[in-house]
Structure formats: structure tokens, C-alpha cells
mmCIF file of C-alpha atoms in Angstrom:
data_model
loop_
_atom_site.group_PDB
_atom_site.id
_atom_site.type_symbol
_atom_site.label_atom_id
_atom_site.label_comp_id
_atom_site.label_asym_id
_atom_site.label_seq_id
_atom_site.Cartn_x
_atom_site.Cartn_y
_atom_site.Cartn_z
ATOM 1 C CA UNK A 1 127.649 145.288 120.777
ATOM 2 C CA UNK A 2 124.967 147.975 121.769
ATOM 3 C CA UNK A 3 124.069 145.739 125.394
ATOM 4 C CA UNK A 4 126.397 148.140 127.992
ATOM 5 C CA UNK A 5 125.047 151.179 126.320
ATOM 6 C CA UNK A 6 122.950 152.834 128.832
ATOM 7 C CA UNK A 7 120.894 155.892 127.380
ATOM 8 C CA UNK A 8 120.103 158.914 129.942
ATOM 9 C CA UNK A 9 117.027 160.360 129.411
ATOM 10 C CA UNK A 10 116.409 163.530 128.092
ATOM 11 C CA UNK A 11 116.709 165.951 131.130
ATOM 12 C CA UNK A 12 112.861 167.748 130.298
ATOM 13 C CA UNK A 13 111.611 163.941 130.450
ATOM 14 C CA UNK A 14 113.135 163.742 133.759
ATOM 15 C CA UNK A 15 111.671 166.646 134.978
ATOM 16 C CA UNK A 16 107.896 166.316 133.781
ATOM 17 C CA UNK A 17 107.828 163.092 134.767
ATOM 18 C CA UNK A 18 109.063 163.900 137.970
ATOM 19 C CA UNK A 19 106.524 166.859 138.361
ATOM 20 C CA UNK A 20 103.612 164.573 137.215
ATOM 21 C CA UNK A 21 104.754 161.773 139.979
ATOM 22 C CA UNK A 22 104.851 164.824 142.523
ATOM 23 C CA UNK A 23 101.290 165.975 141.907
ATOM 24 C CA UNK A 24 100.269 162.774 141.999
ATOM 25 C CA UNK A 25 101.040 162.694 145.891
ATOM 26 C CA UNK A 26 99.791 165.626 146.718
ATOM 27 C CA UNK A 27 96.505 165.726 148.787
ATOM 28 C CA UNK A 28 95.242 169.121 148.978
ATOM 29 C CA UNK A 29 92.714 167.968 151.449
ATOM 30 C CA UNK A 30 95.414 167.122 153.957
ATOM 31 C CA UNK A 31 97.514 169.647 153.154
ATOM 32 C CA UNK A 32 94.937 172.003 153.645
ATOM 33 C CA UNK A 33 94.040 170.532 157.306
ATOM 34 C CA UNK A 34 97.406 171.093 157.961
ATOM 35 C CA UNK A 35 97.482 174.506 157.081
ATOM 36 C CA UNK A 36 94.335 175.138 159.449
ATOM 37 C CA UNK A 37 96.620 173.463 162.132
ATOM 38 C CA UNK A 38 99.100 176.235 161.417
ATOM 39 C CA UNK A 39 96.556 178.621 161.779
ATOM 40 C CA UNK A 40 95.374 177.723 165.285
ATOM 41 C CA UNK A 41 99.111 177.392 166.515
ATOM 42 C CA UNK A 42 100.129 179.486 169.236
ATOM 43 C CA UNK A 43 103.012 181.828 168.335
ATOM 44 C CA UNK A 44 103.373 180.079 165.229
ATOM 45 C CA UNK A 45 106.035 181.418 163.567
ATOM 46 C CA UNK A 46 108.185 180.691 166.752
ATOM 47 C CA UNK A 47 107.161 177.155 166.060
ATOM 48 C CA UNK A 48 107.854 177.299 162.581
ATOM 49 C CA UNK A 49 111.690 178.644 163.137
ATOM 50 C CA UNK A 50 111.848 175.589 166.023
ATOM 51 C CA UNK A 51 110.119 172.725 163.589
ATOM 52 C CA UNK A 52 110.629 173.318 160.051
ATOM 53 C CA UNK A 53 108.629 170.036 159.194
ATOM 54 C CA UNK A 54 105.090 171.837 160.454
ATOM 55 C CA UNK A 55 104.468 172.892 157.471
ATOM 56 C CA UNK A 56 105.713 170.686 155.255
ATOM 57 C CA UNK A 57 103.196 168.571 153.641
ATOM 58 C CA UNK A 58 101.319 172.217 153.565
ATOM 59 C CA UNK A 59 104.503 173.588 151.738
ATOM 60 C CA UNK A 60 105.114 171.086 149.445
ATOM 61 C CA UNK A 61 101.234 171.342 148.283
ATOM 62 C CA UNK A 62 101.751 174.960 147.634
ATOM 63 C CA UNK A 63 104.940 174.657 145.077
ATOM 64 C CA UNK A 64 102.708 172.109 143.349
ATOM 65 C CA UNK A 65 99.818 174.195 143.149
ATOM 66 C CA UNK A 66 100.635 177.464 142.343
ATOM 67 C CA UNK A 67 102.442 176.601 138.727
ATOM 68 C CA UNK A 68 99.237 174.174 138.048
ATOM 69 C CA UNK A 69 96.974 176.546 138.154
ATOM 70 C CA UNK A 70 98.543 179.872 136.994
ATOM 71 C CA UNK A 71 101.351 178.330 134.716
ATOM 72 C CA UNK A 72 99.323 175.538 132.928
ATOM 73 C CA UNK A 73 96.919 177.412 130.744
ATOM 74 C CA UNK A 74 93.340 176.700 131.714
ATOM 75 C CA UNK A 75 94.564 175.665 134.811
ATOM 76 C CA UNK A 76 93.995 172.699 137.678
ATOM 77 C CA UNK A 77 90.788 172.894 139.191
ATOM 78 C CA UNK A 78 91.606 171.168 141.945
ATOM 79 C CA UNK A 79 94.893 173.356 142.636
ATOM 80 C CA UNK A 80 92.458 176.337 141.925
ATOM 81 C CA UNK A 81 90.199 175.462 144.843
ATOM 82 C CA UNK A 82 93.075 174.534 147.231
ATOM 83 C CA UNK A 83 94.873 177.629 146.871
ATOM 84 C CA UNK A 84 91.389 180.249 147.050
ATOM 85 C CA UNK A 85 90.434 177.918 149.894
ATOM 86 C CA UNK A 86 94.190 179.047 151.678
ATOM 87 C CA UNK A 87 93.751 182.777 150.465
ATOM 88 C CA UNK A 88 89.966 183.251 151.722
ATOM 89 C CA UNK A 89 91.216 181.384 155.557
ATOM 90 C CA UNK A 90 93.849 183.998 155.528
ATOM 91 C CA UNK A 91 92.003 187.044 154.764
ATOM 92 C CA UNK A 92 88.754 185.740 156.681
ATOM 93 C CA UNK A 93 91.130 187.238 159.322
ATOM 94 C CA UNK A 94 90.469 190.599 158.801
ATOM 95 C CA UNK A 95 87.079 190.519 159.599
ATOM 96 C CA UNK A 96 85.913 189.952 162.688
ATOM 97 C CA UNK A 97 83.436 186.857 163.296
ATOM 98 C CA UNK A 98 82.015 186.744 166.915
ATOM 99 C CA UNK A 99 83.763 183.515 167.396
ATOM 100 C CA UNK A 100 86.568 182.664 169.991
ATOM 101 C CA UNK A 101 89.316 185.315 170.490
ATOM 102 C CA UNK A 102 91.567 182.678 170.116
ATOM 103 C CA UNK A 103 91.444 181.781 166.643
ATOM 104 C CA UNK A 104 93.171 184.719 166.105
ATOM 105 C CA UNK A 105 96.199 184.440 167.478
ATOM 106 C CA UNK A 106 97.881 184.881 164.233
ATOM 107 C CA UNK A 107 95.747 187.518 162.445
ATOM 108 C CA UNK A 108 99.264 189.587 162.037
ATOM 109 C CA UNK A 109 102.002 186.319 161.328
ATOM 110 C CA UNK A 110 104.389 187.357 158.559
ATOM 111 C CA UNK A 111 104.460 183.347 157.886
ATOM 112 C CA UNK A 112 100.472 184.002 156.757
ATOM 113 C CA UNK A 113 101.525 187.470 155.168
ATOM 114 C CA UNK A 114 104.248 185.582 153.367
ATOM 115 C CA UNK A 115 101.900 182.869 151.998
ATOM 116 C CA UNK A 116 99.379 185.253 150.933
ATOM 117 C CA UNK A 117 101.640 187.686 148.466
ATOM 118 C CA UNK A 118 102.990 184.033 147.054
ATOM 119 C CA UNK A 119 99.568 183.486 145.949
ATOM 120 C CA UNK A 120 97.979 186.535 145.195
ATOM 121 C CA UNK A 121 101.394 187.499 143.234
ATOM 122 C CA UNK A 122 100.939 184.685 141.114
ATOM 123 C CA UNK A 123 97.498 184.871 140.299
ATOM 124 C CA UNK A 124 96.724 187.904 140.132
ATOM 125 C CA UNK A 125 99.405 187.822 137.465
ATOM 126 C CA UNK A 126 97.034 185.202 136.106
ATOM 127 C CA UNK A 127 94.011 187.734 136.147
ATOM 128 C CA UNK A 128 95.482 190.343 134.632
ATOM 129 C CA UNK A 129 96.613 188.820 131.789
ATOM 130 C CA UNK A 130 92.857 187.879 130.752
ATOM 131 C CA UNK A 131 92.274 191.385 130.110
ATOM 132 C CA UNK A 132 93.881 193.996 127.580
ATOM 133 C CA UNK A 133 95.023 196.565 129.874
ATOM 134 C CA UNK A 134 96.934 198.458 127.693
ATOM 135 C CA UNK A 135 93.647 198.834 125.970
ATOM 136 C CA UNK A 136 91.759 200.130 128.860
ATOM 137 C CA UNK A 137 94.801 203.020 129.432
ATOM 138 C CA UNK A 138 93.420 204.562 126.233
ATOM 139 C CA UNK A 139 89.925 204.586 127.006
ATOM 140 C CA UNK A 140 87.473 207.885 127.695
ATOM 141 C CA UNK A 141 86.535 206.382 130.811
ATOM 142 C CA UNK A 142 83.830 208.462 131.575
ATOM 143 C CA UNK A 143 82.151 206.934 128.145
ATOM 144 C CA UNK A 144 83.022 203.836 129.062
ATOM 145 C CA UNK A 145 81.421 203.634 132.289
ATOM 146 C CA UNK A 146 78.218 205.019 131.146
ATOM 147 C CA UNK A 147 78.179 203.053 128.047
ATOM 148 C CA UNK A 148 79.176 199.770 130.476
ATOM 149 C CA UNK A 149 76.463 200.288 133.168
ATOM 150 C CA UNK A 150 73.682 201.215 131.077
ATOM 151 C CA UNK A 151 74.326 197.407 129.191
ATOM 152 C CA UNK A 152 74.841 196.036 132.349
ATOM 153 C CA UNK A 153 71.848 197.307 133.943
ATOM 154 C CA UNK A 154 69.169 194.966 131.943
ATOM 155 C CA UNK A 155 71.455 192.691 129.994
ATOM 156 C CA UNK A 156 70.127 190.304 127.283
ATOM 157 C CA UNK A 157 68.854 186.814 129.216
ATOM 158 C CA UNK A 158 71.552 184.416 129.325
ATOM 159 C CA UNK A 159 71.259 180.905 128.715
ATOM 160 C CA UNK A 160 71.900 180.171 132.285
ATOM 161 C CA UNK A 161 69.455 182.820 133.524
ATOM 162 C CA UNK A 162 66.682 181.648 131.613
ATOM 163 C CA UNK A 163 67.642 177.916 133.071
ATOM 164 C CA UNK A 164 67.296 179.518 136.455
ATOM 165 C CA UNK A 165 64.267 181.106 135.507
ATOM 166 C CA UNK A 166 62.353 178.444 133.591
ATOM 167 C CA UNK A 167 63.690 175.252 135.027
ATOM 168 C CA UNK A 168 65.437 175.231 138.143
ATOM 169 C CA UNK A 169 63.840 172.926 140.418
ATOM 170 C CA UNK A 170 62.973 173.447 144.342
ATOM 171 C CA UNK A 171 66.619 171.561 145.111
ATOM 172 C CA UNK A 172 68.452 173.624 142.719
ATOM 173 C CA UNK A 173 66.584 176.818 144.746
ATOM 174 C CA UNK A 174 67.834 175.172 148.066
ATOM 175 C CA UNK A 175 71.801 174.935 146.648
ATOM 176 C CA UNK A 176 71.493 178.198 145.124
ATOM 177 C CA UNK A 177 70.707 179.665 148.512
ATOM 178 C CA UNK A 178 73.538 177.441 150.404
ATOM 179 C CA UNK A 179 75.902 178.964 147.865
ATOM 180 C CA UNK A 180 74.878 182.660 148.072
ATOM 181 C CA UNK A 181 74.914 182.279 151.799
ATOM 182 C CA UNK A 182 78.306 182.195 151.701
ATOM 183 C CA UNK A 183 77.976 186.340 150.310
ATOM 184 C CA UNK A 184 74.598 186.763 151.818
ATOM 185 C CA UNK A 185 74.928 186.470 155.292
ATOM 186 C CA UNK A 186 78.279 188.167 155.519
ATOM 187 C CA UNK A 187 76.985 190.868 152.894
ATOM 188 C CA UNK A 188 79.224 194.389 152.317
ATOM 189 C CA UNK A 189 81.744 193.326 155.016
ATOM 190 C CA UNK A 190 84.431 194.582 152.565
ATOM 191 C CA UNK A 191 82.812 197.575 152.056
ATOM 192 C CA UNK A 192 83.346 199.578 155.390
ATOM 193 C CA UNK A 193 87.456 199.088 155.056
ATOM 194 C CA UNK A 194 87.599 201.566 152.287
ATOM 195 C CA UNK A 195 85.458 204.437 153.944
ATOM 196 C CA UNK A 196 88.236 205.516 156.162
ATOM 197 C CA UNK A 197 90.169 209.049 155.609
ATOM 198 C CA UNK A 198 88.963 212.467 154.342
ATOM 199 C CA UNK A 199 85.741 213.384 154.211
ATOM 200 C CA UNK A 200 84.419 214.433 150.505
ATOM 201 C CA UNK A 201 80.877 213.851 148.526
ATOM 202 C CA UNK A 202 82.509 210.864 147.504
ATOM 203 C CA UNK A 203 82.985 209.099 150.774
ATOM 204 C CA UNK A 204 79.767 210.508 151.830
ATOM 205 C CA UNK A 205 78.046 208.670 149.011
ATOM 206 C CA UNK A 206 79.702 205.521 150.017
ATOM 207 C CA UNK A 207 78.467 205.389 153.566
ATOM 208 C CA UNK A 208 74.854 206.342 152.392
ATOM 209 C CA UNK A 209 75.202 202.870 150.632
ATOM 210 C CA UNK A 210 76.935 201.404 153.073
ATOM 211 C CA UNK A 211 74.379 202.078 155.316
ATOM 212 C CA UNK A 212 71.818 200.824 153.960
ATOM 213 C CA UNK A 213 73.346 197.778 153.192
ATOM 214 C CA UNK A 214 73.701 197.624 157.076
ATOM 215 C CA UNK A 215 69.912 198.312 157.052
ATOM 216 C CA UNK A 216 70.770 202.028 158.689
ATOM 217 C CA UNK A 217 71.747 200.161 161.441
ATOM 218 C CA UNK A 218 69.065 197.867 162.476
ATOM 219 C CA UNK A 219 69.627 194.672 161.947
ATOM 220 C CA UNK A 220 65.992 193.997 161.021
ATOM 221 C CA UNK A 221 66.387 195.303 158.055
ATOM 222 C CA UNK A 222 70.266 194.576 157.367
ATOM 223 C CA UNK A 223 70.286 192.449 153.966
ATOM 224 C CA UNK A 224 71.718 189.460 155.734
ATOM 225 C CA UNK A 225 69.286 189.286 157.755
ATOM 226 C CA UNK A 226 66.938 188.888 154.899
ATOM 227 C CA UNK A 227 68.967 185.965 153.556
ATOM 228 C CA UNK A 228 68.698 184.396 157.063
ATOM 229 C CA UNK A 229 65.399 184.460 156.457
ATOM 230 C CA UNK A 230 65.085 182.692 153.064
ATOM 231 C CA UNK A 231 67.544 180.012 154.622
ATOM 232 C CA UNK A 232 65.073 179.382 157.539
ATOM 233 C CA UNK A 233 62.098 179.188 155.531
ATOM 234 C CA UNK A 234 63.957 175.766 154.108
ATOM 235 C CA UNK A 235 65.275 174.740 157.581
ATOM 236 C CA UNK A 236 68.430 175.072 156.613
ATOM 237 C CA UNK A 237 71.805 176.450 158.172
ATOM 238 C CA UNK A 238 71.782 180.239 159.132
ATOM 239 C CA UNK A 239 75.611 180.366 159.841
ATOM 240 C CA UNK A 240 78.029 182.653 158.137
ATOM 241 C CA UNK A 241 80.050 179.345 156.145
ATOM 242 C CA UNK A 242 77.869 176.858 156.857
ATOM 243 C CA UNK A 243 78.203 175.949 153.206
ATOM 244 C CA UNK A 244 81.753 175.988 153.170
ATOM 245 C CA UNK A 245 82.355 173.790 151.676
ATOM 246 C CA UNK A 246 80.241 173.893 148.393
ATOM 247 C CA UNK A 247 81.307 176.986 147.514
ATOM 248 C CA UNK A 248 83.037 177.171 143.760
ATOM 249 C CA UNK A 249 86.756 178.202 143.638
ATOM 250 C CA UNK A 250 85.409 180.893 140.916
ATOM 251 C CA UNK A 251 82.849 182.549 143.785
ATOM 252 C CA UNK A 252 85.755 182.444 146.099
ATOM 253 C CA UNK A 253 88.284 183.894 144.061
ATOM 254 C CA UNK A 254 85.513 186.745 143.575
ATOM 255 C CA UNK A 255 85.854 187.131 147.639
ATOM 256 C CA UNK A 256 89.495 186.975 147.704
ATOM 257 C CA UNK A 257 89.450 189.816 145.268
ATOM 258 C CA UNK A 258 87.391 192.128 147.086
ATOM 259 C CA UNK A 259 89.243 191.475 149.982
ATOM 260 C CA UNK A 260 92.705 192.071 147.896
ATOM 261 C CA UNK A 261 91.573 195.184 146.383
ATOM 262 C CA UNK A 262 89.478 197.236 149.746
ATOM 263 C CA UNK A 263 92.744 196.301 152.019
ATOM 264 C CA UNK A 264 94.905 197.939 149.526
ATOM 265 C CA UNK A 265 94.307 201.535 148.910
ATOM 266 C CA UNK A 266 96.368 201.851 145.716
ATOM 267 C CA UNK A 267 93.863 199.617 144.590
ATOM 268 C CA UNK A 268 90.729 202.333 145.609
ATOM 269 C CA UNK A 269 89.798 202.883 141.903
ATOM 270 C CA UNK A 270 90.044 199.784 141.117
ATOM 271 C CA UNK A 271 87.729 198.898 144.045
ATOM 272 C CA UNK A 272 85.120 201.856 143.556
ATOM 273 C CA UNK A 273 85.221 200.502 139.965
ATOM 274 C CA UNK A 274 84.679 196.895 140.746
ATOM 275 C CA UNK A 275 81.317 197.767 143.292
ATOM 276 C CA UNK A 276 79.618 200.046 140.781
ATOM 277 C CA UNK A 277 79.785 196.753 138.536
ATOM 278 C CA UNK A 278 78.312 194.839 141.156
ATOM 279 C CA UNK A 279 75.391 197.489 142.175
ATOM 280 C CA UNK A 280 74.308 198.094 138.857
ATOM 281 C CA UNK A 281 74.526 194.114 137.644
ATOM 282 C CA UNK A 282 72.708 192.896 140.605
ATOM 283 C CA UNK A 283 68.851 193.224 140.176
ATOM 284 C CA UNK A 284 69.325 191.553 136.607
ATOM 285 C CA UNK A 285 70.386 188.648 137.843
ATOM 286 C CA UNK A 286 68.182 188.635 140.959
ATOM 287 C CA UNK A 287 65.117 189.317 138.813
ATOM 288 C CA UNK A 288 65.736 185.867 137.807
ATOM 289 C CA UNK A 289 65.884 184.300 141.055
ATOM 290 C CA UNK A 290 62.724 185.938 142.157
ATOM 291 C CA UNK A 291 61.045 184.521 138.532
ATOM 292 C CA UNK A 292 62.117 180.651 139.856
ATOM 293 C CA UNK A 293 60.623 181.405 143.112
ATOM 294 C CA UNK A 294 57.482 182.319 141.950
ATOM 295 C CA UNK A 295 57.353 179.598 139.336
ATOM 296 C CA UNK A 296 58.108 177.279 142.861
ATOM 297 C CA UNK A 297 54.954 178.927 144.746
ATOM 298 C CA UNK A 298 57.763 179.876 147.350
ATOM 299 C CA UNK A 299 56.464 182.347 150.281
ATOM 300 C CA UNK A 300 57.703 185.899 149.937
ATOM 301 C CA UNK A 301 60.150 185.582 153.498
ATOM 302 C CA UNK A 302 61.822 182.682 150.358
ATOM 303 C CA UNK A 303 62.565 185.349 148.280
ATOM 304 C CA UNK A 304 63.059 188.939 150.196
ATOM 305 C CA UNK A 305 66.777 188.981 150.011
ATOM 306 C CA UNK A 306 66.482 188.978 146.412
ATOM 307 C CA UNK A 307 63.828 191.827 146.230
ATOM 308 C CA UNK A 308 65.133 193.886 148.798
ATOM 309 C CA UNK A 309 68.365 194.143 146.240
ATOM 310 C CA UNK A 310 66.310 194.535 143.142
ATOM 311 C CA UNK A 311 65.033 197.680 144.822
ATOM 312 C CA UNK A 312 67.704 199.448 146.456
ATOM 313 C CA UNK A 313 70.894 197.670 143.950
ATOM 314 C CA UNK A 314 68.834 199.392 141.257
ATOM 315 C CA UNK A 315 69.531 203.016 142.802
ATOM 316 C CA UNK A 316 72.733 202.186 144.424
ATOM 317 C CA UNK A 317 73.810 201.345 140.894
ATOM 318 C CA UNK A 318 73.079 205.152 139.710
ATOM 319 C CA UNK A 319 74.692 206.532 143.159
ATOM 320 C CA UNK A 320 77.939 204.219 142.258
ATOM 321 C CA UNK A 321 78.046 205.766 138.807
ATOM 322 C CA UNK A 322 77.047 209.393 138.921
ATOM 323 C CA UNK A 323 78.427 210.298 142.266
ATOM 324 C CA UNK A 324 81.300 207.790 142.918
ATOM 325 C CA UNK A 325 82.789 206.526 139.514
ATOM 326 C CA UNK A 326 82.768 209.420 136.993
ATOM 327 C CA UNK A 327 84.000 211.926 140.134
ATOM 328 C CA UNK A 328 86.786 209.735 140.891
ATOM 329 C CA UNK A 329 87.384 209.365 136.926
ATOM 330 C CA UNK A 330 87.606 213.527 137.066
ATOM 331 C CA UNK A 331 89.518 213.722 140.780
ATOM 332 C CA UNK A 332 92.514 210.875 139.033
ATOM 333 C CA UNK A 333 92.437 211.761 135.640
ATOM 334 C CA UNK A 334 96.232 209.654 134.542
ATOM 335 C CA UNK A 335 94.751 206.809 136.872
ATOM 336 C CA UNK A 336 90.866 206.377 136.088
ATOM 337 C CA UNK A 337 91.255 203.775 133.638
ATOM 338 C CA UNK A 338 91.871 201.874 136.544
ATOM 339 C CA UNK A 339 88.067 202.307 137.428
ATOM 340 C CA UNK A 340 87.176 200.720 134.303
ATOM 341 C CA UNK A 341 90.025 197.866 134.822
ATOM 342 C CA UNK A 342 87.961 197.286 138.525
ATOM 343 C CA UNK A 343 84.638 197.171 136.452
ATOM 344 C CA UNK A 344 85.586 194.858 133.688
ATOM 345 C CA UNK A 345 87.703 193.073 136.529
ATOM 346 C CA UNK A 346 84.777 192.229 138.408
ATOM 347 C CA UNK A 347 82.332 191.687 135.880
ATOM 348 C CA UNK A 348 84.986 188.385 134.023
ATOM 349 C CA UNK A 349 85.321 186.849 137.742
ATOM 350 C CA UNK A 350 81.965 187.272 138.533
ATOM 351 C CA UNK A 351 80.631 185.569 135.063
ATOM 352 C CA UNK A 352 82.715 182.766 135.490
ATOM 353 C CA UNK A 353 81.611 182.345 139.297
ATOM 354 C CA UNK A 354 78.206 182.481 137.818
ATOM 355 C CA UNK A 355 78.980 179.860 135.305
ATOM 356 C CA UNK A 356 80.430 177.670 138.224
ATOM 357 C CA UNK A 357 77.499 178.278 140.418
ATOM 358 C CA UNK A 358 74.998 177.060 137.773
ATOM 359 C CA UNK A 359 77.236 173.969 137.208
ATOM 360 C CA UNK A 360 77.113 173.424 140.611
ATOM 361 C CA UNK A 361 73.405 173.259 141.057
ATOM 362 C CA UNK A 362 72.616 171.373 137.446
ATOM 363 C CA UNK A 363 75.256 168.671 139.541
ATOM 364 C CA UNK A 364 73.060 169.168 142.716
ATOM 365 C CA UNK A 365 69.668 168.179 140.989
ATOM 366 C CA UNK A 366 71.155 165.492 139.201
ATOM 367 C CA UNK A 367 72.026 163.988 142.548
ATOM 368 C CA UNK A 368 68.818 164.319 143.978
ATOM 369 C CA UNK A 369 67.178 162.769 140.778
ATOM 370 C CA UNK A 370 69.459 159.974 141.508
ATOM 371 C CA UNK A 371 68.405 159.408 145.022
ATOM 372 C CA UNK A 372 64.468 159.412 144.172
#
């Protein structure tokens, strides 16, 4: 007597199923070509407002994305890398890259502007709430930033430092340097968007590292030229992205970031805080590279980038701390925990890009083990 009875089902059913069937047809690949259509389209958001369906596949990728990484716990890897792929061809546009005038035709569309806030909105939400802010707000910051940098500035060996150290093989060298290249040959480009404005011992302090980052203005001695150099000791590709495409969601994320929090000047402490992280964590983990390269017999031009760092990181480090961090911390006293939020910021994104760079090359050698 039950045979006419048709059963709905449950509406939640319905709508997983119908979000699981969804991401199944997505292909980030081709959405993502599509978006580099978009980006190369002239007047583009003319064209969008005539031809809705131009972004469409592009669109449709994005709703799928951005709740399957950010709203899924650990997250989609493959939704990770689409959208910091989007974000870092977006803000790529703010720098400029000697390359054809014409690619950017739409450095200022508010169709771009729109896309990034979507993203960074959502995961920076997704950031944040991986650290305990509130317990930051009641920190002595000054303490804490000594007491950080000095533990940052010769760490304990990690497991995957002493793997880079002991074991890496020549390959593993060779797709370590594709992947830094990526940083390397574009090196401190965010840094010269925050120097702007009044002049103060604090700004003053930032050029004098920003300049010699830019090797005082000789580009001989610039540090990307150094990693140029390593690169052509291999024969291999001395082009700013070259390596595109190998490059770990987690290391691009870390770009993103920068280029988030130097556009932004709310975000100056948080910045400031952030780079004296990254100047005083630096020769640690170079020491390490320089350790494989030895253990290789590589030539010295194979290693310079790495040594030129270990030198002048090591005393950029102290500049970032004594004359940039704890007088900002004094000059914003209700806002310099958000130095330390910058520092701890940088140091969680740039561990787990670490991580993903190491997984990276373990896959690389494993690939080249298979091929001999």
C-alpha cells in the first residue's frame, strides 16, 4: 500500500550532494585561463557589463572555492592554490615588470578590486583565526619581541633543516632554487611601498635596509642578482616566474600577504612586525642551504645568494628590532601588539610554506629516482 509513496529527501542531502556534484565540475585550471583572459581584456569591465558570460566558468570556480578552502576546516588544496594563484596575478599588478605596457590595461579595474577583497576577506578571516589575538592585545610587546627574535635568531635544527642539510640531493638543490626564485629574483619589491611619507629615524632605518637589499643601487651587488647567479651556474631559467608554476600555494599565500599588508597602511605595524621576523629568521635557515651546498662540492657563485643574506639578514635583523620594532611599539603604544600579531603572522605562514617547500622537493627527487 506503501508503492505511490514518494519520499523527498532531506533538504541538507539535497544540498551537499548538490555542492559535491558542483565541485566535481569545476576545473580550476580552466577557470583560471579564463581569468588570465579577463586580465588581458581591453576595457574589461565594459565587456563584462556587455557579456555577463566572460566570466562565468571563472565565477562559478570562485563560489566553489572560496567556502572549500576557508569554510571546510583543513581546507582544499587544490581550491587553496587556485585562489593564491588569482590573488598573486592580481596584485603582481602593482609592481612593475619590464614587460609589455599592455598587460596592464587593467591594473586599476574595480572588477579585479572586487575579486580581490572577496578573497582576501575570506581568508584572511581564515588566518586570523589560527592565532589568539586576544592574547597578543595583552602582551608587553617590547618583551615579546626581544624574547621572539633572540629564539628566532638560531633556532633549534628542525627535522626538515637537518634533511636539507644532511641529505638533500643535487636535484632537490636544483628545485629548491626554482622555488626560491620565485622570492629571489624579485627580492624586497614589497618593501619600497611602505617607505613613503614623513621622514623619522624610523623610515630612515628602513631605507638603509632597503638599500642594501637593492645592493645601494648597483645591480651587481643587488641580492637578485646573486640568485641569478646560482640559477645560471645550473643552466637554468633566470626569469622573474619562470617557476611559476611549482611554486606551493603556502609560499604564495606568504607573497600575497606581504603584498596585502605594505599596500595597506593600517596594516604598517603589522608589516614592520612581519619583516623583522623575516630579517632575523633568515640566516638560520640559509645556514642550512649553504651546509647542502658544500656537502654537494657546489662552486661558491651556487651558493652566494644564500651567504650574502647570512651576512647582512644577520644585522638587518638587529636594525629591524632595535630601531624599527620596539620604536614603533613606543610611537603606538594601544596598537603595538599589532607588531607582534605581524611577527607571529609571518613566522605560522612562513613555517608552513617551509613545510610545503620541503614536500615539494622530497616529491622532486623521488621523480628523478624514478626516471634513472
Amino acid at each position: 500500500m506503501h508503492s505511490n509513496l514518494v519520499m523527498s529527501p532531506l533538504p541538507e542531502v539535497t544540498e551537499k550532494s548538490k555542492q559535491i556534484k558542483e565541485k566535481i565540475d569545476i576545473n580550476y585550471e580552466r577557470a583560471e585561463q579564463q581569468f588570465i583572459e579577463l586580465l588581458a581584456t581591453e576595457n574589461l569591465d565594459k565587456q563584462l557589463d556587455a557579456d555577463p558570460a566572460l566570466n562565468s566558468e571563472f565565477e562559478r570556480a570562485l563560489s566553489v572555492a572560496i567556502p572549500a578552502a576557508y569554510q571546510n576546516g583543513a581546507g582544499d588544496d587544490a581550491a587553496h592554490r587556485f585562489l593564491q594563484r588569482i590573488l598573486y596575478r592580481i596584485n603582481r599588478l602593482n609592481l612593475f615588470w619590464y614587460d609589455d605596457l599592455r598587460h596592464y590595461v587593467n591594473e586599476r579595474s574595480p572588477y579585479l578590486y572586487k575579486v580581490r577583497d572577496q578573497i582576501e576577506t575570506a581568508w584572511q578571516e581564515w588566518e586570523l583565526a589560527q592565532i589568539d589575538v586576544a592574547a597578543l592585545q595583552q602582551l608587553d610587546v617590547k618583551q615579546a619581541l626581544i624574547e621572539r627574535c633572540a629564539e628566532d635568531l638560531d633556532p633549534p635544527l628542525s627535522t626538515d633543516s637537518r634533511y636539507i642539510r644532511d641529505e638533500m640531493s643535487e636535484a632537490g638543490y636544483r628545485h629548491l632554487l626554482a622555488i626560491g626564485s620565485f622570492e629571489g629574483l624579485v627580492e624586497s619589491s614589497h618593501l619600497p611601498r611602505i617607505l613613503g611619507g614623513a621622514a623619522n629615524a624610523v623610515q630612515c632605518t628602513l631605507m638603509r635596509v632597503f638599500q642594501e637589499e637593492y645592493g645601494n643601487g648597483r645591480l651587481s651587488r643587488k641580492h637578485s642578482t646573486f640568485f641569478a647567479q646560482m640559477l645560471n651556474e645550473f643552466g637554468m631559467n633566470t626569469q622573474p616566474e619562470g617557476y611559476f608554476d611549482l611554486i606551493p600555494w603556502e609560499l604564495l599565500a606568504c607573497s600575497n600577504n606581504s603584498y596585502l599588508i605594505s599596500e595597506r597602511k593600517r596594516y604598517f605595524l603589522r608589516y614592520n612586525g612581519g619583516l623583522t621576523y623575516f630579517e632575523t629568521s633568515v640566516p638560520a635557515a640559509f645556514r642550512s642551504y649553504v651546509a647542502a651546498g658544500q656537502r654537494l662540492g657546489l662552486s661558491n657563485a651556487a651558493m652566494s645568494y644564500w651567504e650574502v643574506h647570512i651576512r647582512e639578514d644577520e644585522r638587518h635583523g638587529r636594525w629591524m628590532l632595535d630601531d624599527v620594532a620596539l620604536p614603533l611599539a613606543e610611537m603606538y603604544p594601544n596598537d603595538a601588539w599589532e607588531l607582534v600579531l605581524g611577527y607571529d603572522q609571518e613566522k605560522l605562514m612562513g613555517d608552513r610554506a617551509a613545510l610545503a617547500v620541503v614536500r615539494s622537493i622530497r616529491a622532486a627527487e623521488q621523480a628523478t629516482l624514478s626516471y634513472s
